Amino acid sequence: MAPLDINPNELEPYWVPFTPNRAFKKRPRLFAGAKGMHYFKPDGTKVTDATSGLFCVNAGHCREPIVKAIQEMAAKLDYSPAFQYGHPKVFELASRLSLLAPGDLDYAFFSNSGSEAVDTALKIALGYHKARGEGARTRFIGRERGYHGIGFGGISVGGIVANRKQFGNMLTGVDHLASTYDRSKQAFTKGEPEWGAQLADELTRLVNLHDASTIAAVIVEPVAGSTGILPPPKGYLKRLREITAQHGILLIFDEVITGFGRLGHAFASERYGATPDMITFAKGVTNAAVPMAGVMASKKIYDAFMTGPEHLVELFHGYTYSGHPLAAAAGLATLDIYKDEGLFERAQKLEPVFADAMMSLKGEPNVEDIRTVGLLAGIDLAPIAGKGGLRGYEATERMYHDLNIYVRVAGDTLVVAPPLISTERDIAEIRDVIAKVLKAVA
């Protein structure tokens, strides 16, 4: 074992997630700083952040109020035990979130990542039905092309093949709705497609197949994000809400990406007029300055657990860092920025400008489809024959090394999600650089 005073700085020991490690380490892409709309390379070169980190830096990088709140809390209370104890800031944040969330989603259970939030919501769903004497409700229904993190629960209900195929059986008793995307009927759509609401009726078929008495919950992203931005067809989410309510099935919206202004509202459920029984959140809750996530649960769910002797634990679940003091402080400062700067309203106003800018890329080399909703866009590129993902990889290389822009790439799809602080000029510049990217990988 090496002594602690040795400080190597090599690329090899770090196993980089969701990354082709061998190729990356031959020509790494590194960020050494960030501010506002930009990252900075180690040599100081500015890189436009066109995907808000990973959909998470909604208010721009290194915002002073958030930095200050974290620094002050670190000096005052670095950690408080999450089990059997609490600290004032976490209760304040939960109260703020309960007011922000729609309907009676009044209770916040904190975790550290969207993946943990999803597994938490699934466990709460199982515990809820058991508490009500319906313990046979153990089945979950997800959706094809859905992304719900990388825990075993998340990849089980998720529907992205690459995230599932290496890991065996996963959870049993899981079924999937069809994806809401059909390019032949929805290509180059701004906002929610006209076609596709009837796809929600597939849930009725699954209820008839399995019987409602065996189904615990349905979980979907309001907008499927990591798969390449698939907005829901008009009326689709309302129909899911109607069917689940009719059969006593819980409905979970995974709003890890869509929460905190990305669609012009605190939560996407407001935009779509459908209030679920639980919402998972993460990313934008702290502007990504400190990891934090959680579940907003309805009063009926919380109350179902609040039975039995008061001195006994009602839900045997939690994390060492649930509601961490630094994360809670960052979350409160972030919510203040959203409110004081009107960033949710700003996103609403920017949406048509952003949509027009992205759609103007139609006709650029190899563009097969473009989808926009809120401040989200997916741009599908034609794959290189027999080499799926290679065009997207080449785009990643060109963007960092030659064009100084960061856009998330999923396979051969560019995923654009600019910070909510963007100006019309920022959006125009992002559009112009993406056009250069498309020509560079033609």
mmCIF file of N, CA and C in Angstrom, residues 110-199:
data_model
loop_
_atom_site.group_PDB
_atom_site.id
_atom_site.type_symbol
_atom_site.label_atom_id
_atom_site.label_comp_id
_atom_site.label_asym_id
_atom_site.label_seq_id
_atom_site.Cartn_x
_atom_site.Cartn_y
_atom_site.Cartn_z
ATOM 1 N N PHE A 110 -36.058 12.039 1.178
ATOM 2 C CA PHE A 110 -34.843 12.440 0.474
ATOM 3 C C PHE A 110 -33.880 11.276 0.242
ATOM 4 N N SER A 111 -33.267 11.308 -0.931
ATOM 5 C CA SER A 111 -32.191 10.382 -1.275
ATOM 6 C C SER A 111 -31.065 11.208 -1.906
ATOM 7 N N ASN A 112 -30.180 10.561 -2.654
ATOM 8 C CA ASN A 112 -28.991 11.254 -3.145
ATOM 9 C C ASN A 112 -28.872 11.296 -4.660
ATOM 10 N N SER A 113 -29.656 10.499 -5.357
ATOM 11 C CA SER A 113 -29.599 10.453 -6.817
ATOM 12 C C SER A 113 -30.961 10.057 -7.340
ATOM 13 N N GLY A 114 -31.167 10.306 -8.625
ATOM 14 C CA GLY A 114 -32.418 9.891 -9.230
ATOM 15 C C GLY A 114 -32.612 8.393 -9.176
ATOM 16 N N SER A 115 -31.532 7.641 -9.315
ATOM 17 C CA SER A 115 -31.632 6.181 -9.223
ATOM 18 C C SER A 115 -32.163 5.757 -7.862
ATOM 19 N N GLU A 116 -31.631 6.359 -6.812
ATOM 20 C CA GLU A 116 -32.118 6.042 -5.465
ATOM 21 C C GLU A 116 -33.561 6.500 -5.278
ATOM 22 N N ALA A 117 -33.915 7.626 -5.878
ATOM 23 C CA ALA A 117 -35.291 8.115 -5.759
ATOM 24 C C ALA A 117 -36.270 7.125 -6.371
ATOM 25 N N VAL A 118 -35.914 6.565 -7.514
ATOM 26 C CA VAL A 118 -36.793 5.586 -8.166
ATOM 27 C C VAL A 118 -36.939 4.346 -7.305
ATOM 28 N N ASP A 119 -35.832 3.798 -6.827
ATOM 29 C CA ASP A 119 -35.942 2.606 -5.980
ATOM 30 C C ASP A 119 -36.743 2.905 -4.715
ATOM 31 N N THR A 120 -36.590 4.111 -4.184
ATOM 32 C CA THR A 120 -37.376 4.518 -3.015
ATOM 33 C C THR A 120 -38.860 4.520 -3.341
ATOM 34 N N ALA A 121 -39.235 5.105 -4.479
ATOM 35 C CA ALA A 121 -40.646 5.168 -4.862
ATOM 36 C C ALA A 121 -41.232 3.772 -5.063
ATOM 37 N N LEU A 122 -40.459 2.875 -5.674
ATOM 38 C CA LEU A 122 -40.950 1.515 -5.876
ATOM 39 C C LEU A 122 -41.176 0.804 -4.542
ATOM 40 N N LYS A 123 -40.257 0.995 -3.606
ATOM 41 C CA LYS A 123 -40.408 0.368 -2.291
ATOM 42 C C LYS A 123 -41.586 0.966 -1.532
ATOM 43 N N ILE A 124 -41.755 2.283 -1.635
ATOM 44 C CA ILE A 124 -42.910 2.912 -0.985
ATOM 45 C C ILE A 124 -44.207 2.351 -1.558
ATOM 46 N N ALA A 125 -44.249 2.148 -2.868
ATOM 47 C CA ALA A 125 -45.459 1.600 -3.488
ATOM 48 C C ALA A 125 -45.779 0.219 -2.942
ATOM 49 N N LEU A 126 -44.783 -0.630 -2.832
ATOM 50 C CA LEU A 126 -45.014 -1.970 -2.286
ATOM 51 C C LEU A 126 -45.478 -1.891 -0.834
ATOM 52 N N GLY A 127 -44.806 -1.051 -0.042
ATOM 53 C CA GLY A 127 -45.177 -0.926 1.367
ATOM 54 C C GLY A 127 -46.566 -0.361 1.552
ATOM 55 N N TYR A 128 -46.942 0.573 0.687
ATOM 56 C CA TYR A 128 -48.280 1.179 0.755
ATOM 57 C C TYR A 128 -49.372 0.137 0.575
ATOM 58 N N HIS A 129 -49.247 -0.671 -0.450
ATOM 59 C CA HIS A 129 -50.291 -1.668 -0.694
ATOM 60 C C HIS A 129 -50.331 -2.720 0.417
ATOM 61 N N LYS A 130 -49.163 -3.093 0.905
ATOM 62 C CA LYS A 130 -49.139 -4.069 2.003
ATOM 63 C C LYS A 130 -49.783 -3.497 3.253
ATOM 64 N N ALA A 131 -49.520 -2.225 3.524
ATOM 65 C CA ALA A 131 -50.109 -1.573 4.701
ATOM 66 C C ALA A 131 -51.630 -1.528 4.621
ATOM 67 N N ARG A 132 -52.155 -1.520 3.413
ATOM 68 C CA ARG A 132 -53.603 -1.462 3.204
ATOM 69 C C ARG A 132 -54.224 -2.838 3.034
ATOM 70 N N GLY A 133 -53.431 -3.865 3.264
ATOM 71 C CA GLY A 133 -53.973 -5.223 3.163
ATOM 72 C C GLY A 133 -54.053 -5.747 1.749
ATOM 73 N N GLU A 134 -53.306 -5.126 0.814
ATOM 74 C CA GLU A 134 -53.302 -5.593 -0.573
ATOM 75 C C GLU A 134 -51.883 -5.988 -0.975
ATOM 76 N N GLY A 135 -51.304 -6.868 -0.185
ATOM 77 C CA GLY A 135 -49.914 -7.267 -0.387
ATOM 78 C C GLY A 135 -49.665 -8.030 -1.674
ATOM 79 N N ALA A 136 -50.717 -8.477 -2.350
ATOM 80 C CA ALA A 136 -50.537 -9.164 -3.634
ATOM 81 C C ALA A 136 -50.188 -8.197 -4.754
ATOM 82 N N ARG A 137 -50.313 -6.905 -4.494
ATOM 83 C CA ARG A 137 -49.948 -5.908 -5.513
ATOM 84 C C ARG A 137 -48.436 -5.716 -5.500
ATOM 85 N N THR A 138 -47.753 -6.495 -6.321
ATOM 86 C CA THR A 138 -46.285 -6.449 -6.358
ATOM 87 C C THR A 138 -45.736 -6.161 -7.754
ATOM 88 N N ARG A 139 -46.585 -6.138 -8.753
ATOM 89 C CA ARG A 139 -46.122 -5.965 -10.123
ATOM 90 C C ARG A 139 -45.925 -4.478 -10.447
ATOM 91 N N PHE A 140 -44.883 -4.190 -11.223
ATOM 92 C CA PHE A 140 -44.642 -2.837 -11.718
ATOM 93 C C PHE A 140 -44.760 -2.809 -13.238
ATOM 94 N N ILE A 141 -45.194 -1.683 -13.743
ATOM 95 C CA ILE A 141 -45.269 -1.485 -15.188
ATOM 96 C C ILE A 141 -44.495 -0.217 -15.544
ATOM 97 N N GLY A 142 -43.478 -0.388 -16.375
ATOM 98 C CA GLY A 142 -42.701 0.731 -16.889
ATOM 99 C C GLY A 142 -43.045 0.965 -18.344
ATOM 100 N N ARG A 143 -42.087 1.458 -19.109
ATOM 101 C CA ARG A 143 -42.349 1.751 -20.512
ATOM 102 C C ARG A 143 -41.085 1.541 -21.336
ATOM 103 N N GLU A 144 -41.250 1.018 -22.533
ATOM 104 C CA GLU A 144 -40.122 0.879 -23.438
ATOM 105 C C GLU A 144 -39.475 2.241 -23.683
ATOM 106 N N ARG A 145 -38.161 2.257 -23.743
ATOM 107 C CA ARG A 145 -37.336 3.452 -23.910
ATOM 108 C C ARG A 145 -37.367 4.361 -22.680
ATOM 109 N N GLY A 146 -37.932 3.902 -21.588
ATOM 110 C CA GLY A 146 -37.902 4.673 -20.355
ATOM 111 C C GLY A 146 -36.559 4.547 -19.666
ATOM 112 N N TYR A 147 -36.148 5.610 -18.977
ATOM 113 C CA TYR A 147 -34.922 5.586 -18.177
ATOM 114 C C TYR A 147 -35.272 5.973 -16.750
ATOM 115 N N HIS A 148 -34.947 5.094 -15.817
ATOM 116 C CA HIS A 148 -35.251 5.347 -14.411
ATOM 117 C C HIS A 148 -34.031 5.064 -13.534
ATOM 118 N N GLY A 149 -32.870 5.465 -14.036
ATOM 119 C CA GLY A 149 -31.668 5.293 -13.245
ATOM 120 C C GLY A 149 -31.069 3.914 -13.417
ATOM 121 N N ILE A 150 -30.085 3.615 -12.560
ATOM 122 C CA ILE A 150 -29.274 2.415 -12.765
ATOM 123 C C ILE A 150 -29.303 1.439 -11.578
ATOM 124 N N GLY A 151 -30.203 1.649 -10.612
ATOM 125 C CA GLY A 151 -30.407 0.622 -9.594
ATOM 126 C C GLY A 151 -31.140 -0.560 -10.213
ATOM 127 N N PHE A 152 -31.166 -1.681 -9.505
ATOM 128 C CA PHE A 152 -31.857 -2.840 -10.060
ATOM 129 C C PHE A 152 -33.337 -2.569 -10.270
ATOM 130 N N GLY A 153 -33.946 -1.783 -9.389
ATOM 131 C CA GLY A 153 -35.333 -1.412 -9.611
ATOM 132 C C GLY A 153 -35.481 -0.545 -10.842
ATOM 133 N N GLY A 154 -34.595 0.432 -11.003
ATOM 134 C CA GLY A 154 -34.675 1.362 -12.113
ATOM 135 C C GLY A 154 -34.470 0.715 -13.464
ATOM 136 N N ILE A 155 -33.490 -0.200 -13.569
ATOM 137 C CA ILE A 155 -33.279 -0.837 -14.868
ATOM 138 C C ILE A 155 -34.362 -1.877 -15.151
ATOM 139 N N SER A 156 -35.012 -2.365 -14.100
ATOM 140 C CA SER A 156 -36.098 -3.327 -14.301
ATOM 141 C C SER A 156 -37.319 -2.654 -14.914
ATOM 142 N N VAL A 157 -37.703 -1.505 -14.369
ATOM 143 C CA VAL A 157 -38.864 -0.791 -14.917
ATOM 144 C C VAL A 157 -38.478 0.046 -16.123
ATOM 145 N N GLY A 158 -37.195 0.337 -16.290
ATOM 146 C CA GLY A 158 -36.732 1.072 -17.453
ATOM 147 C C GLY A 158 -36.810 0.210 -18.697
ATOM 148 N N GLY A 159 -36.640 0.853 -19.847
ATOM 149 C CA GLY A 159 -36.801 0.129 -21.093
ATOM 150 C C GLY A 159 -35.752 0.464 -22.126
ATOM 151 N N ILE A 160 -34.516 0.742 -21.686
ATOM 152 C CA ILE A 160 -33.415 0.987 -22.608
ATOM 153 C C ILE A 160 -32.534 -0.262 -22.613
ATOM 154 N N VAL A 161 -32.458 -0.908 -23.762
ATOM 155 C CA VAL A 161 -31.861 -2.240 -23.849
ATOM 156 C C VAL A 161 -30.437 -2.267 -23.319
ATOM 157 N N ALA A 162 -29.625 -1.293 -23.715
ATOM 158 C CA ALA A 162 -28.211 -1.315 -23.327
ATOM 159 C C ALA A 162 -28.031 -1.265 -21.818
ATOM 160 N N ASN A 163 -28.983 -0.666 -21.108
ATOM 161 C CA ASN A 163 -28.880 -0.557 -19.651
ATOM 162 C C ASN A 163 -29.318 -1.835 -18.943
ATOM 163 N N ARG A 164 -29.885 -2.789 -19.689
ATOM 164 C CA ARG A 164 -30.478 -3.977 -19.074
ATOM 165 C C ARG A 164 -29.751 -5.274 -19.423
ATOM 166 N N LYS A 165 -29.218 -5.359 -20.643
ATOM 167 C CA LYS A 165 -28.841 -6.664 -21.186
ATOM 168 C C LYS A 165 -27.658 -7.323 -20.480
ATOM 169 N N GLN A 166 -26.833 -6.553 -19.771
ATOM 170 C CA GLN A 166 -25.665 -7.139 -19.103
ATOM 171 C C GLN A 166 -25.969 -7.724 -17.734
ATOM 172 N N PHE A 167 -27.177 -7.491 -17.201
ATOM 173 C CA PHE A 167 -27.354 -7.662 -15.764
ATOM 174 C C PHE A 167 -28.377 -8.715 -15.344
ATOM 175 N N GLY A 168 -28.669 -9.651 -16.235
ATOM 176 C CA GLY A 168 -29.455 -10.805 -15.808
ATOM 177 C C GLY A 168 -30.929 -10.537 -15.623
ATOM 178 N N ASN A 169 -31.521 -11.190 -14.634
ATOM 179 C CA ASN A 169 -32.974 -11.242 -14.507
ATOM 180 C C ASN A 169 -33.603 -9.975 -13.945
ATOM 181 N N MET A 170 -32.856 -9.211 -13.166
ATOM 182 C CA MET A 170 -33.403 -7.989 -12.557
ATOM 183 C C MET A 170 -34.605 -8.337 -11.659
ATOM 184 N N LEU A 171 -35.520 -7.368 -11.456
ATOM 185 C CA LEU A 171 -36.710 -7.652 -10.668
ATOM 186 C C LEU A 171 -37.671 -8.496 -11.485
ATOM 187 N N THR A 172 -38.360 -9.384 -10.823
ATOM 188 C CA THR A 172 -39.394 -10.158 -11.503
ATOM 189 C C THR A 172 -40.726 -9.405 -11.431
ATOM 190 N N GLY A 173 -41.684 -9.841 -12.235
ATOM 191 C CA GLY A 173 -43.004 -9.237 -12.186
ATOM 192 C C GLY A 173 -43.050 -7.818 -12.695
ATOM 193 N N VAL A 174 -42.338 -7.545 -13.791
ATOM 194 C CA VAL A 174 -42.333 -6.215 -14.390
ATOM 195 C C VAL A 174 -42.781 -6.325 -15.845
ATOM 196 N N ASP A 175 -43.655 -5.449 -16.256
ATOM 197 C CA ASP A 175 -44.094 -5.398 -17.643
ATOM 198 C C ASP A 175 -43.874 -3.973 -18.165
ATOM 199 N N HIS A 176 -44.042 -3.792 -19.466
ATOM 200 C CA HIS A 176 -43.738 -2.496 -20.071
ATOM 201 C C HIS A 176 -44.792 -2.077 -21.081
ATOM 202 N N LEU A 177 -45.169 -0.812 -21.004
ATOM 203 C CA LEU A 177 -45.973 -0.195 -22.046
ATOM 204 C C LEU A 177 -45.114 0.057 -23.279
ATOM 205 N N ALA A 178 -45.769 0.216 -24.417
ATOM 206 C CA ALA A 178 -45.043 0.556 -25.635
ATOM 207 C C ALA A 178 -44.517 1.982 -25.551
ATOM 208 N N SER A 179 -43.417 2.247 -26.233
ATOM 209 C CA SER A 179 -42.917 3.612 -26.362
ATOM 210 C C SER A 179 -43.967 4.489 -27.034
ATOM 211 N N THR A 180 -43.951 5.758 -26.692
ATOM 212 C CA THR A 180 -44.918 6.696 -27.290
ATOM 213 C C THR A 180 -44.435 7.265 -28.618
ATOM 214 N N TYR A 181 -43.273 6.848 -29.102
ATOM 215 C CA TYR A 181 -42.673 7.481 -30.272
ATOM 216 C C TYR A 181 -42.902 6.660 -31.527
ATOM 217 N N ASP A 182 -43.406 7.315 -32.563
ATOM 218 C CA ASP A 182 -43.538 6.722 -33.889
ATOM 219 C C ASP A 182 -43.153 7.802 -34.901
ATOM 220 N N ARG A 183 -41.956 7.684 -35.453
ATOM 221 C CA ARG A 183 -41.437 8.727 -36.334
ATOM 222 C C ARG A 183 -42.335 8.948 -37.549
ATOM 223 N N SER A 184 -42.952 7.889 -38.028
ATOM 224 C CA SER A 184 -43.767 8.035 -39.228
ATOM 225 C C SER A 184 -44.973 8.935 -39.008
ATOM 226 N N LYS A 185 -45.372 9.105 -37.737
ATOM 227 C CA LYS A 185 -46.543 9.921 -37.422
ATOM 228 C C LYS A 185 -46.204 11.186 -36.624
ATOM 229 N N GLN A 186 -44.968 11.293 -36.136
ATOM 230 C CA GLN A 186 -44.647 12.389 -35.219
ATOM 231 C C GLN A 186 -43.401 13.198 -35.616
ATOM 232 N N ALA A 187 -42.807 12.913 -36.753
ATOM 233 C CA ALA A 187 -41.518 13.525 -37.085
ATOM 234 C C ALA A 187 -41.586 15.052 -37.078
ATOM 235 N N PHE A 188 -40.513 15.662 -36.570
ATOM 236 C CA PHE A 188 -40.322 17.110 -36.549
ATOM 237 C C PHE A 188 -41.507 17.819 -35.860
ATOM 238 N N THR A 189 -41.828 17.330 -34.665
ATOM 239 C CA THR A 189 -42.921 17.900 -33.873
ATOM 240 C C THR A 189 -42.376 18.859 -32.828
ATOM 241 N N LYS A 190 -42.980 20.040 -32.762
ATOM 242 C CA LYS A 190 -42.736 20.959 -31.658
ATOM 243 C C LYS A 190 -43.760 20.659 -30.567
ATOM 244 N N GLY A 191 -43.287 20.453 -29.343
ATOM 245 C CA GLY A 191 -44.215 20.178 -28.250
ATOM 246 C C GLY A 191 -44.776 18.769 -28.320
ATOM 247 N N GLU A 192 -45.979 18.610 -27.803
ATOM 248 C CA GLU A 192 -46.597 17.298 -27.680
ATOM 249 C C GLU A 192 -47.211 16.861 -29.010
ATOM 250 N N PRO A 193 -46.924 15.654 -29.471
ATOM 251 C CA PRO A 193 -47.481 15.179 -30.736
ATOM 252 C C PRO A 193 -49.001 15.033 -30.675
ATOM 253 N N GLU A 194 -49.660 15.253 -31.808
ATOM 254 C CA GLU A 194 -51.105 15.060 -31.897
ATOM 255 C C GLU A 194 -51.460 13.578 -31.839
ATOM 256 N N TRP A 195 -50.597 12.748 -32.422
ATOM 257 C CA TRP A 195 -50.882 11.315 -32.499
ATOM 258 C C TRP A 195 -50.276 10.567 -31.316
ATOM 259 N N GLY A 196 -51.020 9.627 -30.741
ATOM 260 C CA GLY A 196 -50.427 8.715 -29.782
ATOM 261 C C GLY A 196 -51.116 8.581 -28.447
ATOM 262 N N ALA A 197 -52.137 9.403 -28.160
ATOM 263 C CA ALA A 197 -52.793 9.297 -26.852
ATOM 264 C C ALA A 197 -53.357 7.906 -26.622
ATOM 265 N N GLN A 198 -53.796 7.239 -27.705
ATOM 266 C CA GLN A 198 -54.419 5.926 -27.581
ATOM 267 C C GLN A 198 -53.439 4.867 -27.070
ATOM 268 N N LEU A 199 -52.132 5.163 -27.142
ATOM 269 C CA LEU A 199 -51.140 4.210 -26.650
ATOM 270 C C LEU A 199 -51.275 3.969 -25.151
#
